[in-house]
Amino acid sequence: MNRTGAQIVWECLVHQGVDVIFGYPGGANLPIYDAMRGYPSIHHVLPRHEQGGAHMADGYARVSGKVGVAMGTSGPGATNLVTGIATAHMDSIPMVFITAQVSSKLIGYDAFQETDVTGITLPITKHNYLVTDVNDIMPILREAFYIARSGRPGPVLVDISKDAQQASIENWVYDDSPIRLKGYRPDMSPAHVSIQKAADMINSAKRPLVLAGHGVLMSNSMEELRIFAEKSNVPVAVTLLGIGAMPSSHHLNLGMMGMHGESWVNNAIQEADLLLAFGMRFDDRVTGNLKTYAPNAKKIHVEIDPSEINKNVKVDLGLIGDLKEILRVVNPLVEPGNRAEWINHIAEMKGNVAVRDIQNLPDNGHLYAAHVINDLWRFSNSDTVITTDVGQHQMWSAQYYRVEKPHRWVTSGGLGTMGFGLPSAIGAKFASPESEVWTIVGDGGFQMTAGELSTAAQEGIKVNIAIINNGFLGMVRQWQEFFYDKNYAATPMKSPDFVKLAEAHGLKGIRVTERSQVEAAIREAQATEGTVVIDFRVEQEDAVYPMVPAGADLNAMIRRPSVLVETPQDQ
């Protein structure tokens, strides 16, 4: 076959099993788009901004488990992808970004829309390439997909010059041979002696605790984690990105740790004698003050990326390798544990959850975000996909929406990217078209990528959008309230009429101002054929509790003022 470089791009995507791509055309990648219609098996989605396309591909990858693909042209097209690339990099999401570059003879001469995108993205990609020879397109794209999905996943960028897209190869054939890269060994297994040492430490621990991170989901080791926890009777705490690693209803799942985690979880970490960090990186939002973090605990860190071992927290034993395979070896060596005293102690620390649970406050006419999110959980099913933006609503969602299945919770963790919610929901819907998809967003973050409403309308897909509208940049306002004497500088926000905005895109808009209206609005959104926007006008100066101030001890939590009613949480 004779194939141009542009055709080879599409051929490679087909061979890699890509079924949807999120891209934006421009001058430098026009050859690729000129060839696109010859490959109808790949559905192309046109975002309204390249950042939106990157987040769509990200949401698609998180829900499907496949490599997400986003594409942009040179210059501003490529730089508009940068925030999405950094988001994927921080959260270890397997993605391939294909950007176009000016013709090779113009590189370095400040040509129109020329940007050194490989230089810009070097710190935020797992690897990147500049391709100027048509003969390199196929081998490099094959390597890109391999690197993105193997080992610790991450984003890979391939920048292809326009002349390489236009050049052709006679008698071209796709190479299906195994990929081997010098110096890249993503599959590492720990020595048996280390495995046995880990088992001995676990068996002798009185107050052990599993810290389950995103790596549990990325390695698909949810079942192995459940077997481990149930056999050893070790309770499990989850990170923000570890939500879904174990069903929320499981009796050994304590809930989320960290800055806005559950108080009993943070206290349990501080009292534990052994921490088992499974696929998590000891982020500062999880640990608080490192000098006082889990002072009495020995620590075992299971991680596929050796650079994470001892990076933030010094550990007693590091097991480098795939978590799923390590747990399969460790589980037979773990003895059945009788840790009733430890589990009962944690239950006593938990006490009556009404101490911080706004759900149990009387319904006095005020609409609280926690009401909305908990009701959304009650009126949806366990297969529902929830994506969030970043801010107060994100933390309330983590607290009040109880996730039962893996890969149903999609949020920006490491980078904390506002504008992530809506586009990631669109990508999630392409990954799981039969699932109900909701995105919970703030009025601030939503407006950053609200133009993607047109993408949803054009594609005819259905996502439901719950805007937690409090008229502020809520999380920043909360910090101003707690730490800056309520100096609300630049956080009050005037928003458009979100109902009319939805209607302007040809979509359904609903406004809710009272708790009594929440169920009807959710039911109407679920019953409506297309994308629906619900504007929930919630209490403006509410705060997320508990909160560990930045740099404080993990158990030095700010708690909600105690004007409370003691009733069961699950009413």
Coordinates of C-alpha atoms in Angstrom, one line a residue:
M1 CA 0.0 0.0 0.0
N2 CA 1.1 3.5 -0.7
R3 CA 0.4 5.7 2.3
T4 CA 1.0 9.3 3.2
G5 CA 2.2 10.2 6.7
A6 CA -1.3 11.5 7.4
Q7 CA -2.9 8.2 6.4
I8 CA -0.3 6.3 8.5
V9 CA -1.4 8.3 11.6
W10 CA -4.9 6.9 11.1
E11 CA -3.7 3.4 10.2
C12 CA -1.8 3.3 13.5
L13 CA -4.8 4.5 15.5
V14 CA -6.9 1.8 13.9
H15 CA -4.3 -0.9 14.8
Q16 CA -4.1 0.4 18.3
G17 CA -7.9 -0.1 18.8
V18 CA -8.8 3.5 19.0
D19 CA -12.5 4.1 18.4
V20 CA -12.9 7.7 19.3
I21 CA -10.6 10.7 19.1
F22 CA -11.1 14.3 20.4
G23 CA -9.4 16.8 18.1
Y24 CA -9.4 20.2 16.6
P25 CA -8.2 21.0 13.1
G26 CA -5.8 23.7 12.0
G27 CA -3.4 24.6 9.3
A28 CA -0.5 22.4 10.3
N29 CA -2.6 19.2 10.8
L30 CA -4.9 19.7 7.8
P31 CA -3.2 16.7 6.0
I32 CA -4.3 14.5 8.9
Y33 CA -7.9 15.8 8.7
D34 CA -7.9 15.5 5.0
A35 CA -7.3 11.7 5.4
M36 CA -9.7 11.3 8.3
R37 CA -12.8 10.3 6.3
G38 CA -11.0 7.3 5.0
Y39 CA -11.2 5.8 8.5
P40 CA -14.8 5.7 9.5
S41 CA -14.2 3.2 12.3
I42 CA -12.8 6.1 14.4
H43 CA -15.4 8.6 15.6
H44 CA -14.0 12.1 15.7
V45 CA -15.4 14.6 18.4
L46 CA -14.9 18.3 17.9
P47 CA -14.5 20.1 21.2
R48 CA -15.0 23.8 21.5
H49 CA -11.5 24.3 23.0
E50 CA -8.5 22.0 22.9
Q51 CA -8.3 21.9 26.7
G52 CA -11.9 20.5 26.6
G53 CA -10.8 17.8 24.1
A54 CA -7.9 16.8 26.4
H55 CA -10.2 16.4 29.4
M56 CA -12.6 14.4 27.2
A57 CA -9.9 12.0 26.2
D58 CA -8.9 11.9 29.9
G59 CA -12.4 11.0 31.1
Y60 CA -12.7 8.4 28.3
A61 CA -9.4 6.8 29.4
R62 CA -10.3 6.7 33.1
V63 CA -13.7 5.0 32.5
S64 CA -12.7 2.7 29.6
G65 CA -9.3 1.6 30.8
K66 CA -8.0 2.3 27.2
V67 CA -5.6 4.9 26.0
G68 CA -7.3 8.3 25.4
V69 CA -6.3 10.2 22.3
A70 CA -6.5 14.0 21.8
M71 CA -5.2 16.0 18.8
G72 CA -4.4 19.6 18.1
T73 CA -2.7 21.7 15.5
S74 CA 0.6 23.6 16.0
G75 CA 1.1 26.7 18.1
P76 CA -1.9 27.7 20.1
G77 CA -3.6 24.4 19.3
A78 CA -0.8 22.5 21.0
T79 CA -0.4 24.9 23.9
N80 CA -4.2 24.8 24.6
L81 CA -3.7 21.1 25.3
V82 CA -1.0 21.7 28.0
T83 CA -3.4 21.9 31.0
G84 CA -5.0 18.6 30.0
I85 CA -1.6 17.0 29.5
A86 CA -0.5 18.1 33.0
T87 CA -3.7 16.9 34.5
A88 CA -3.2 13.4 33.0
H89 CA 0.5 13.4 34.0
M90 CA -0.3 14.2 37.7
D91 CA -2.9 11.4 37.8
S92 CA -1.0 8.8 35.7
I93 CA -3.6 8.6 32.9
P94 CA -2.7 6.7 29.8
M95 CA -3.0 9.1 26.9
V96 CA -1.5 9.9 23.5
F97 CA -1.5 13.5 22.3
I98 CA -0.9 14.1 18.6
T99 CA 0.1 17.6 17.7
A100 CA 1.1 19.1 14.4
Q101 CA 4.3 21.1 13.8
V102 CA 5.2 23.5 11.0
S103 CA 7.2 22.0 8.1
S104 CA 10.7 20.8 9.2
K105 CA 12.5 23.4 7.1
L106 CA 10.8 26.1 9.0
I107 CA 11.4 24.8 12.5
G108 CA 13.6 27.2 14.5
Y109 CA 12.7 30.3 12.4
D110 CA 9.7 31.5 14.3
A111 CA 7.3 30.5 11.6
F112 CA 3.6 31.2 11.8
Q113 CA 2.1 29.2 14.7
E114 CA 5.4 27.5 15.5
T115 CA 5.9 26.5 19.1
D116 CA 8.4 24.2 20.7
V117 CA 5.7 21.9 22.1
T118 CA 8.1 19.1 23.0
G119 CA 10.1 21.5 25.0
I120 CA 7.1 22.9 26.7
T121 CA 5.6 19.5 27.6
L122 CA 8.9 17.7 28.5
P123 CA 8.2 18.0 32.3
I124 CA 4.5 17.0 32.1
T125 CA 4.7 13.9 29.8
K126 CA 6.0 10.4 30.4
H127 CA 7.8 10.9 27.0
N128 CA 7.5 13.0 23.9
Y129 CA 8.7 13.0 20.3
L130 CA 9.2 15.4 17.4
V131 CA 8.7 13.6 14.1
T132 CA 10.1 15.1 10.9
D133 CA 10.5 12.0 8.8
V134 CA 7.5 10.1 7.4
N135 CA 9.3 6.8 8.0
D136 CA 9.3 7.5 11.8
I137 CA 5.6 8.0 12.2
M138 CA 4.5 4.4 12.6
P139 CA 7.3 3.2 14.9
I140 CA 7.0 6.3 17.1
L141 CA 3.2 6.1 17.4
R142 CA 3.5 2.4 18.3
E143 CA 6.1 3.3 21.0
A144 CA 3.8 6.1 22.2
F145 CA 0.9 3.8 22.9
Y146 CA 3.2 1.2 24.5
I147 CA 4.8 3.8 26.8
A148 CA 1.5 5.4 27.7
R149 CA -0.2 2.2 28.9
S150 CA 2.7 0.2 30.3
G151 CA 4.3 0.5 33.8
R152 CA 3.0 3.6 35.5
P153 CA 0.7 4.9 32.9
G154 CA 1.0 8.5 31.7
P155 CA 0.6 10.9 28.7
V156 CA 2.9 10.7 25.7
L157 CA 3.0 13.5 23.1
V158 CA 3.9 13.0 19.4
D159 CA 4.5 16.2 17.4
I160 CA 4.5 15.6 13.7
S161 CA 5.8 18.1 11.1
K162 CA 3.5 19.1 8.3
D163 CA 5.9 17.8 5.6
A164 CA 6.1 14.4 7.3
Q165 CA 2.3 14.2 7.1
Q166 CA 2.4 15.1 3.4
A167 CA 5.2 12.7 2.4
S168 CA 4.4 9.2 1.4
I169 CA 5.8 5.6 1.6
E170 CA 5.4 3.0 -1.1
N171 CA 4.5 -0.5 -0.2
W172 CA 3.8 0.5 3.4
V173 CA 2.8 -2.2 5.9
Y174 CA 2.0 -2.0 9.6
D175 CA 4.6 -3.6 11.9
D176 CA 3.1 -5.8 14.6
S177 CA 6.3 -7.0 16.1
P178 CA 6.8 -6.8 19.9
I179 CA 8.1 -3.4 21.2
R180 CA 11.3 -3.4 23.2
L181 CA 12.9 -0.1 24.3
K182 CA 16.4 0.1 25.6
G183 CA 16.5 1.2 29.2
Y184 CA 12.7 0.9 29.6
R185 CA 11.7 -2.0 31.8
P186 CA 8.2 -1.3 33.1
D187 CA 7.6 -4.8 34.5
M188 CA 9.5 -5.3 37.7
S189 CA 9.0 -8.0 40.3
P190 CA 10.3 -7.8 43.9
A191 CA 12.5 -10.4 45.4
H192 CA 10.7 -13.2 47.3
V193 CA 12.6 -12.3 50.4
S194 CA 10.9 -8.8 50.3
I195 CA 7.5 -10.4 49.9
Q196 CA 8.0 -12.7 52.8
K197 CA 9.2 -9.8 55.0
A198 CA 6.1 -7.8 54.1
A199 CA 3.9 -10.8 55.0
D200 CA 5.7 -11.1 58.4
M201 CA 5.2 -7.4 59.1
I202 CA 1.5 -7.6 58.3
N203 CA 1.0 -10.8 60.4
S204 CA 2.6 -9.2 63.5
A205 CA 0.8 -5.8 63.3
K206 CA -1.8 -5.0 65.8
R207 CA -3.1 -1.8 64.3
P208 CA -2.5 -2.0 60.5
L209 CA -4.2 0.1 57.9
V210 CA -4.3 0.0 54.1
L211 CA -4.0 3.3 52.3
A212 CA -5.6 2.5 48.9
G213 CA -4.7 4.9 46.1
H214 CA -5.3 5.4 42.4
G215 CA -2.8 2.6 41.7
V216 CA -5.4 0.0 42.9
L217 CA -7.7 1.1 40.1
M218 CA -5.0 1.5 37.4
S219 CA -3.7 -2.0 38.1
N220 CA -7.2 -3.4 38.3
S221 CA -6.4 -5.0 41.6
M222 CA -9.7 -4.3 43.3
E223 CA -10.5 -8.0 43.9
E224 CA -7.0 -8.7 45.2
L225 CA -7.4 -5.8 47.6
R226 CA -10.7 -7.1 48.8
I227 CA -9.3 -10.6 49.4
F228 CA -6.4 -9.1 51.3
A229 CA -8.5 -6.9 53.5
E230 CA -11.1 -9.6 54.3
K231 CA -8.5 -12.3 55.0
S232 CA -6.3 -10.2 57.2
N233 CA -9.1 -8.1 58.7
V234 CA -7.2 -4.9 57.9
P235 CA -9.4 -1.8 57.4
V236 CA -8.9 0.3 54.3
A237 CA -8.7 4.1 53.8
V238 CA -8.8 5.6 50.3
T239 CA -7.3 8.6 48.7
L240 CA -9.4 11.0 46.6
L241 CA -8.4 9.1 43.5
G242 CA -8.7 5.7 45.3
I243 CA -12.5 6.1 45.6
G244 CA -14.0 3.0 44.0
A245 CA -11.1 0.8 44.9
M246 CA -13.4 -0.9 47.4
P247 CA -17.2 -0.5 47.6
S248 CA -18.2 2.3 49.9
S249 CA -20.6 0.0 51.7
H250 CA -17.9 -2.6 52.5
H251 CA -17.5 -2.9 56.3
L252 CA -13.7 -2.5 56.0
N253 CA -13.8 0.6 53.9
L254 CA -13.3 3.5 56.4
G255 CA -13.7 6.3 53.8
M256 CA -11.4 9.0 52.5
M257 CA -8.3 10.3 54.2
G258 CA -6.5 13.6 54.0
M259 CA -7.2 17.3 54.2
H260 CA -11.0 16.9 53.8
G261 CA -11.1 13.2 54.8
E262 CA -13.0 11.6 57.6
S263 CA -11.8 12.5 61.0
W264 CA -11.7 8.9 62.2
V265 CA -9.6 7.9 59.2
N266 CA -7.0 10.6 59.9
N267 CA -6.9 9.7 63.6
A268 CA -6.6 6.0 62.7
I269 CA -3.6 6.8 60.5
Q270 CA -1.9 8.7 63.3
E271 CA -2.5 5.7 65.7
A272 CA -1.6 2.8 63.3
D273 CA 1.4 0.6 63.9
L274 CA 1.6 -0.4 60.2
L275 CA 0.6 1.5 57.1
L276 CA 0.3 -0.4 53.8
A277 CA 0.4 2.1 51.0
F278 CA -1.0 0.5 47.9
G279 CA -0.5 2.5 44.7
M280 CA -0.5 5.9 46.3
R281 CA 2.2 8.5 46.5
F282 CA 1.9 10.2 49.9
D283 CA 0.7 13.5 48.5
D284 CA 0.9 16.5 50.8
R285 CA -2.9 16.7 50.9
V286 CA -2.9 13.2 52.4
T287 CA -0.1 13.4 54.9
G288 CA -0.3 16.9 56.4
N289 CA 2.9 17.7 58.4
L290 CA 5.4 15.0 57.4
K291 CA 7.3 15.4 60.7
T292 CA 4.3 14.2 62.7
Y293 CA 2.8 11.8 60.1
A294 CA 1.9 8.4 61.4
P295 CA 4.7 8.6 64.0
N296 CA 4.2 5.1 65.4
A297 CA 3.7 3.2 62.2
K298 CA 6.1 1.1 60.2
K299 CA 5.4 1.6 56.5
I300 CA 5.3 -0.7 53.5
H301 CA 5.0 1.0 50.1
V302 CA 3.8 -1.0 47.1
E303 CA 4.4 1.1 44.0
I304 CA 5.2 0.4 40.3
D305 CA 7.3 3.6 40.0
P306 CA 10.5 3.3 41.9
S307 CA 11.0 7.0 42.1
E308 CA 8.0 7.3 44.5
I309 CA 9.6 5.1 47.1
N310 CA 11.0 7.3 49.9
K311 CA 10.2 10.4 47.9
N312 CA 7.8 12.0 50.4
V313 CA 7.7 9.6 53.3
K314 CA 10.5 7.3 54.3
V315 CA 9.3 3.7 54.4
D316 CA 10.5 0.5 56.1
L317 CA 9.9 -1.6 53.0
G318 CA 9.4 -0.8 49.4
L319 CA 7.9 -3.3 47.0
I320 CA 8.4 -2.2 43.4
G321 CA 6.1 -3.8 40.8
D322 CA 2.6 -4.3 39.6
L323 CA 0.2 -4.2 42.6
K324 CA -2.1 -6.8 41.3
E325 CA 0.8 -9.3 40.9
I326 CA 2.3 -8.5 44.3
L327 CA -1.0 -8.9 46.1
R328 CA -1.5 -12.3 44.4
V329 CA 1.8 -13.4 45.9
V330 CA 1.3 -11.8 49.3
N331 CA -2.3 -12.9 49.9
P332 CA -1.5 -16.6 50.4
L333 CA 1.2 -15.6 53.0
V334 CA -1.1 -13.4 55.0
E335 CA -2.6 -15.0 58.1
P336 CA -6.3 -14.6 59.0
G337 CA -6.3 -11.7 61.4
N338 CA -8.2 -11.1 64.6
R339 CA -8.2 -7.3 64.8
A340 CA -11.5 -6.7 66.4
E341 CA -10.0 -4.5 69.1
W342 CA -8.5 -2.2 66.5
I343 CA -11.6 -2.1 64.3
N344 CA -13.8 -1.4 67.4
H345 CA -11.5 1.4 68.4
I346 CA -11.9 3.1 65.0
A347 CA -15.6 2.6 65.3
E348 CA -15.5 4.4 68.6
M349 CA -13.5 7.3 67.1
K350 CA -16.1 7.5 64.4
G351 CA -18.9 7.7 66.9
N352 CA -22.0 9.4 65.7
V353 CA -21.3 10.7 62.2
A354 CA -23.7 13.6 62.9
V355 CA -20.8 15.4 64.6
R356 CA -19.9 16.6 61.2
D357 CA -22.7 15.5 58.9
I358 CA -24.7 18.3 57.5
Q359 CA -27.1 15.8 56.1
N360 CA -28.5 15.4 59.6
L361 CA -29.2 19.1 60.1
P362 CA -32.9 20.0 60.0
D363 CA -34.2 20.9 56.6
N364 CA -34.9 24.6 57.4
G365 CA -35.4 25.8 53.9
H366 CA -31.8 26.3 53.1
L367 CA -30.4 24.3 50.2
Y368 CA -27.0 22.8 51.1
A369 CA -24.6 21.2 48.6
A370 CA -24.4 18.1 50.8
H371 CA -28.2 17.7 50.4
V372 CA -28.0 17.9 46.7
I373 CA -25.1 15.4 46.4
N374 CA -26.5 12.9 48.9
D375 CA -29.9 13.0 47.1
L376 CA -28.2 12.5 43.8
W377 CA -26.6 9.4 45.2
R378 CA -29.9 8.2 46.5
F379 CA -31.7 8.6 43.2
S380 CA -29.1 7.1 40.9
N381 CA -27.7 3.6 40.6
S382 CA -24.4 2.0 41.4
D383 CA -23.4 2.0 37.7
T384 CA -23.7 5.8 37.4
V385 CA -20.5 7.6 36.5
I386 CA -19.7 10.7 38.5
T387 CA -17.2 13.2 37.3
T388 CA -16.4 16.4 39.2
D389 CA -14.8 19.7 38.7
V390 CA -12.4 21.0 41.4
G391 CA -13.3 22.9 44.6
Q392 CA -15.8 22.5 47.5
H393 CA -18.3 20.6 45.5
Q394 CA -15.5 18.0 44.7
M395 CA -14.9 17.4 48.4
W396 CA -18.6 17.2 49.2
S397 CA -19.0 14.8 46.4
A398 CA -16.2 12.6 47.7
Q399 CA -17.9 12.7 51.2
Y400 CA -21.6 12.3 50.3
Y401 CA -21.7 10.3 47.0
R402 CA -21.0 6.7 47.9
V403 CA -19.2 5.0 45.0
E404 CA -19.7 1.2 44.9
K405 CA -18.0 0.2 41.6
P406 CA -14.5 0.9 40.2
H407 CA -14.0 3.4 37.4
R408 CA -17.2 5.2 38.2
W409 CA -15.5 8.2 39.9
V410 CA -13.6 10.6 37.8
T411 CA -11.9 13.7 39.2
S412 CA -8.7 15.7 38.8
G413 CA -6.6 14.9 41.8
G414 CA -2.9 16.0 41.5
L415 CA -3.3 19.1 39.4
G416 CA -6.7 20.1 40.7
T417 CA -7.9 21.4 37.3
M418 CA -10.9 23.6 37.2
G419 CA -12.9 23.1 34.0
F420 CA -12.3 19.4 34.1
G421 CA -15.9 18.3 35.1
L422 CA -18.0 18.8 32.0
P423 CA -15.6 17.7 29.3
S424 CA -14.5 14.6 31.3
A425 CA -18.2 13.6 31.6
I426 CA -18.5 13.8 27.8
G427 CA -15.5 11.6 27.4
A428 CA -16.8 9.2 30.1
K429 CA -20.1 8.9 28.2
F430 CA -18.3 7.8 25.1
A431 CA -16.4 5.2 27.2
S432 CA -19.6 3.9 28.8
P433 CA -22.6 4.9 26.6
E434 CA -25.1 2.7 28.5
S435 CA -24.3 4.3 31.9
E436 CA -25.9 7.3 33.4
V437 CA -23.3 10.1 33.6
W438 CA -23.5 13.0 36.0
T439 CA -20.9 15.8 36.4
I440 CA -21.0 17.8 39.6
V441 CA -19.4 21.2 39.0
G442 CA -19.1 24.6 40.7
D443 CA -20.3 27.8 39.1
G444 CA -16.6 28.9 38.7
G445 CA -15.1 25.8 37.2
F446 CA -18.1 25.1 35.0
Q447 CA -17.7 28.5 33.2
M448 CA -14.1 27.6 32.2
T449 CA -15.3 25.0 29.8
A450 CA -19.0 25.7 29.5
G451 CA -18.6 26.0 25.7
E452 CA -18.5 22.2 25.6
L453 CA -22.3 22.2 26.1
S454 CA -22.2 22.8 22.3
T455 CA -20.1 19.6 21.9
A456 CA -22.6 17.6 23.8
A457 CA -25.4 19.1 21.8
Q458 CA -23.7 18.4 18.4
E459 CA -22.8 14.9 19.4
G460 CA -26.3 14.2 20.7
I461 CA -25.0 12.6 23.8
K462 CA -26.6 12.7 27.3
V463 CA -24.8 13.9 30.4
N464 CA -26.5 15.5 33.3
I465 CA -24.8 18.6 34.8
A466 CA -25.3 19.5 38.5
I467 CA -24.0 23.0 39.1
I468 CA -23.4 23.7 42.8
N469 CA -24.0 27.4 42.4
N470 CA -23.0 29.4 45.5
G471 CA -21.9 32.7 43.8
F472 CA -18.3 32.3 44.9
L473 CA -15.1 30.6 44.0
G474 CA -16.1 28.5 46.9
M475 CA -12.9 26.7 48.1
V476 CA -10.8 29.9 47.8
R477 CA -13.6 31.7 49.7
Q478 CA -13.4 29.1 52.4
W479 CA -9.7 29.6 52.9
Q480 CA -10.3 33.4 53.0
E481 CA -12.9 32.8 55.7
F482 CA -10.7 30.5 57.8
F483 CA -7.3 32.1 57.3
Y484 CA -7.7 35.6 55.9
D485 CA -10.3 37.2 58.2
K486 CA -13.1 36.8 55.6
N487 CA -11.4 39.1 53.1
Y488 CA -13.3 37.9 50.1
A489 CA -11.0 39.4 47.5
A490 CA -11.8 38.3 43.9
T491 CA -14.0 35.4 45.0
P492 CA -17.5 36.7 44.6
M493 CA -18.7 35.6 41.2
K494 CA -21.5 36.8 39.0
S495 CA -22.7 34.0 36.6
P496 CA -25.0 33.9 33.6
D497 CA -28.5 32.5 33.9
F498 CA -27.5 28.8 33.6
V499 CA -31.0 27.8 32.5
K500 CA -31.0 30.3 29.7
L501 CA -27.4 29.2 28.8
A502 CA -28.5 25.6 28.5
E503 CA -31.5 26.7 26.3
A504 CA -29.1 28.7 24.1
H505 CA -27.3 25.5 23.3
G506 CA -30.6 23.8 22.6
L507 CA -30.5 21.9 25.9
K508 CA -32.8 21.5 28.9
G509 CA -32.2 23.8 31.9
I510 CA -33.7 23.5 35.4
R511 CA -33.3 25.7 38.5
V512 CA -33.6 24.4 42.0
T513 CA -33.7 26.7 45.1
E514 CA -35.2 24.4 47.8
R515 CA -34.5 20.9 49.1
S516 CA -38.1 19.8 48.2
Q517 CA -37.3 20.4 44.5
V518 CA -34.2 18.3 44.3
E519 CA -35.7 14.9 43.6
A520 CA -38.1 16.2 40.9
A521 CA -35.2 17.9 39.2
I522 CA -33.0 14.8 39.2
R523 CA -35.9 12.7 38.0
E524 CA -36.6 15.1 35.2
A525 CA -33.0 15.2 34.1
Q526 CA -32.9 11.4 34.1
A527 CA -36.0 11.2 31.9
T528 CA -34.9 13.9 29.4
E529 CA -33.3 12.6 26.3
G530 CA -30.4 15.0 25.9
T531 CA -27.9 16.8 28.1
V532 CA -29.5 18.6 31.0
V533 CA -28.2 21.5 33.1
I534 CA -29.5 21.9 36.7
D535 CA -28.7 25.1 38.5
F536 CA -28.7 24.3 42.2
R537 CA -28.7 27.6 44.1
V538 CA -27.1 26.4 47.4
E539 CA -26.1 28.2 50.6
Q540 CA -23.4 30.7 49.7
E541 CA -21.0 30.7 52.7
D542 CA -21.0 27.0 53.6
A543 CA -17.7 25.2 54.2
V544 CA -16.3 21.7 53.8
Y545 CA -15.6 20.0 57.1
P546 CA -13.4 18.6 58.4
M547 CA -10.4 20.5 57.2
V548 CA -6.7 20.0 57.9
P549 CA -5.0 23.3 57.4
A550 CA -2.1 23.1 54.9
G551 CA 1.0 21.9 56.7
A552 CA -0.8 21.0 59.9
D553 CA -0.7 17.7 61.7
L554 CA -3.1 15.2 60.1
N555 CA -5.2 15.0 63.2
A556 CA -5.4 18.8 63.7
M557 CA -8.7 19.1 62.0
I558 CA -11.1 22.1 61.8
R559 CA -14.5 20.7 62.5
R560 CA -18.0 22.0 61.9
P561 CA -19.4 24.0 64.8
S562 CA -21.6 21.6 66.7
V563 CA -25.2 22.8 66.3
L564 CA -26.4 19.3 65.4
V565 CA -29.2 16.8 65.5
E566 CA -28.2 13.2 66.3
T567 CA -30.0 11.0 63.7
P568 CA -28.7 8.2 61.6
Q569 CA -26.8 9.2 58.5
D570 CA -28.7 6.8 56.1
Q571 CA -32.2 8.2 56.7

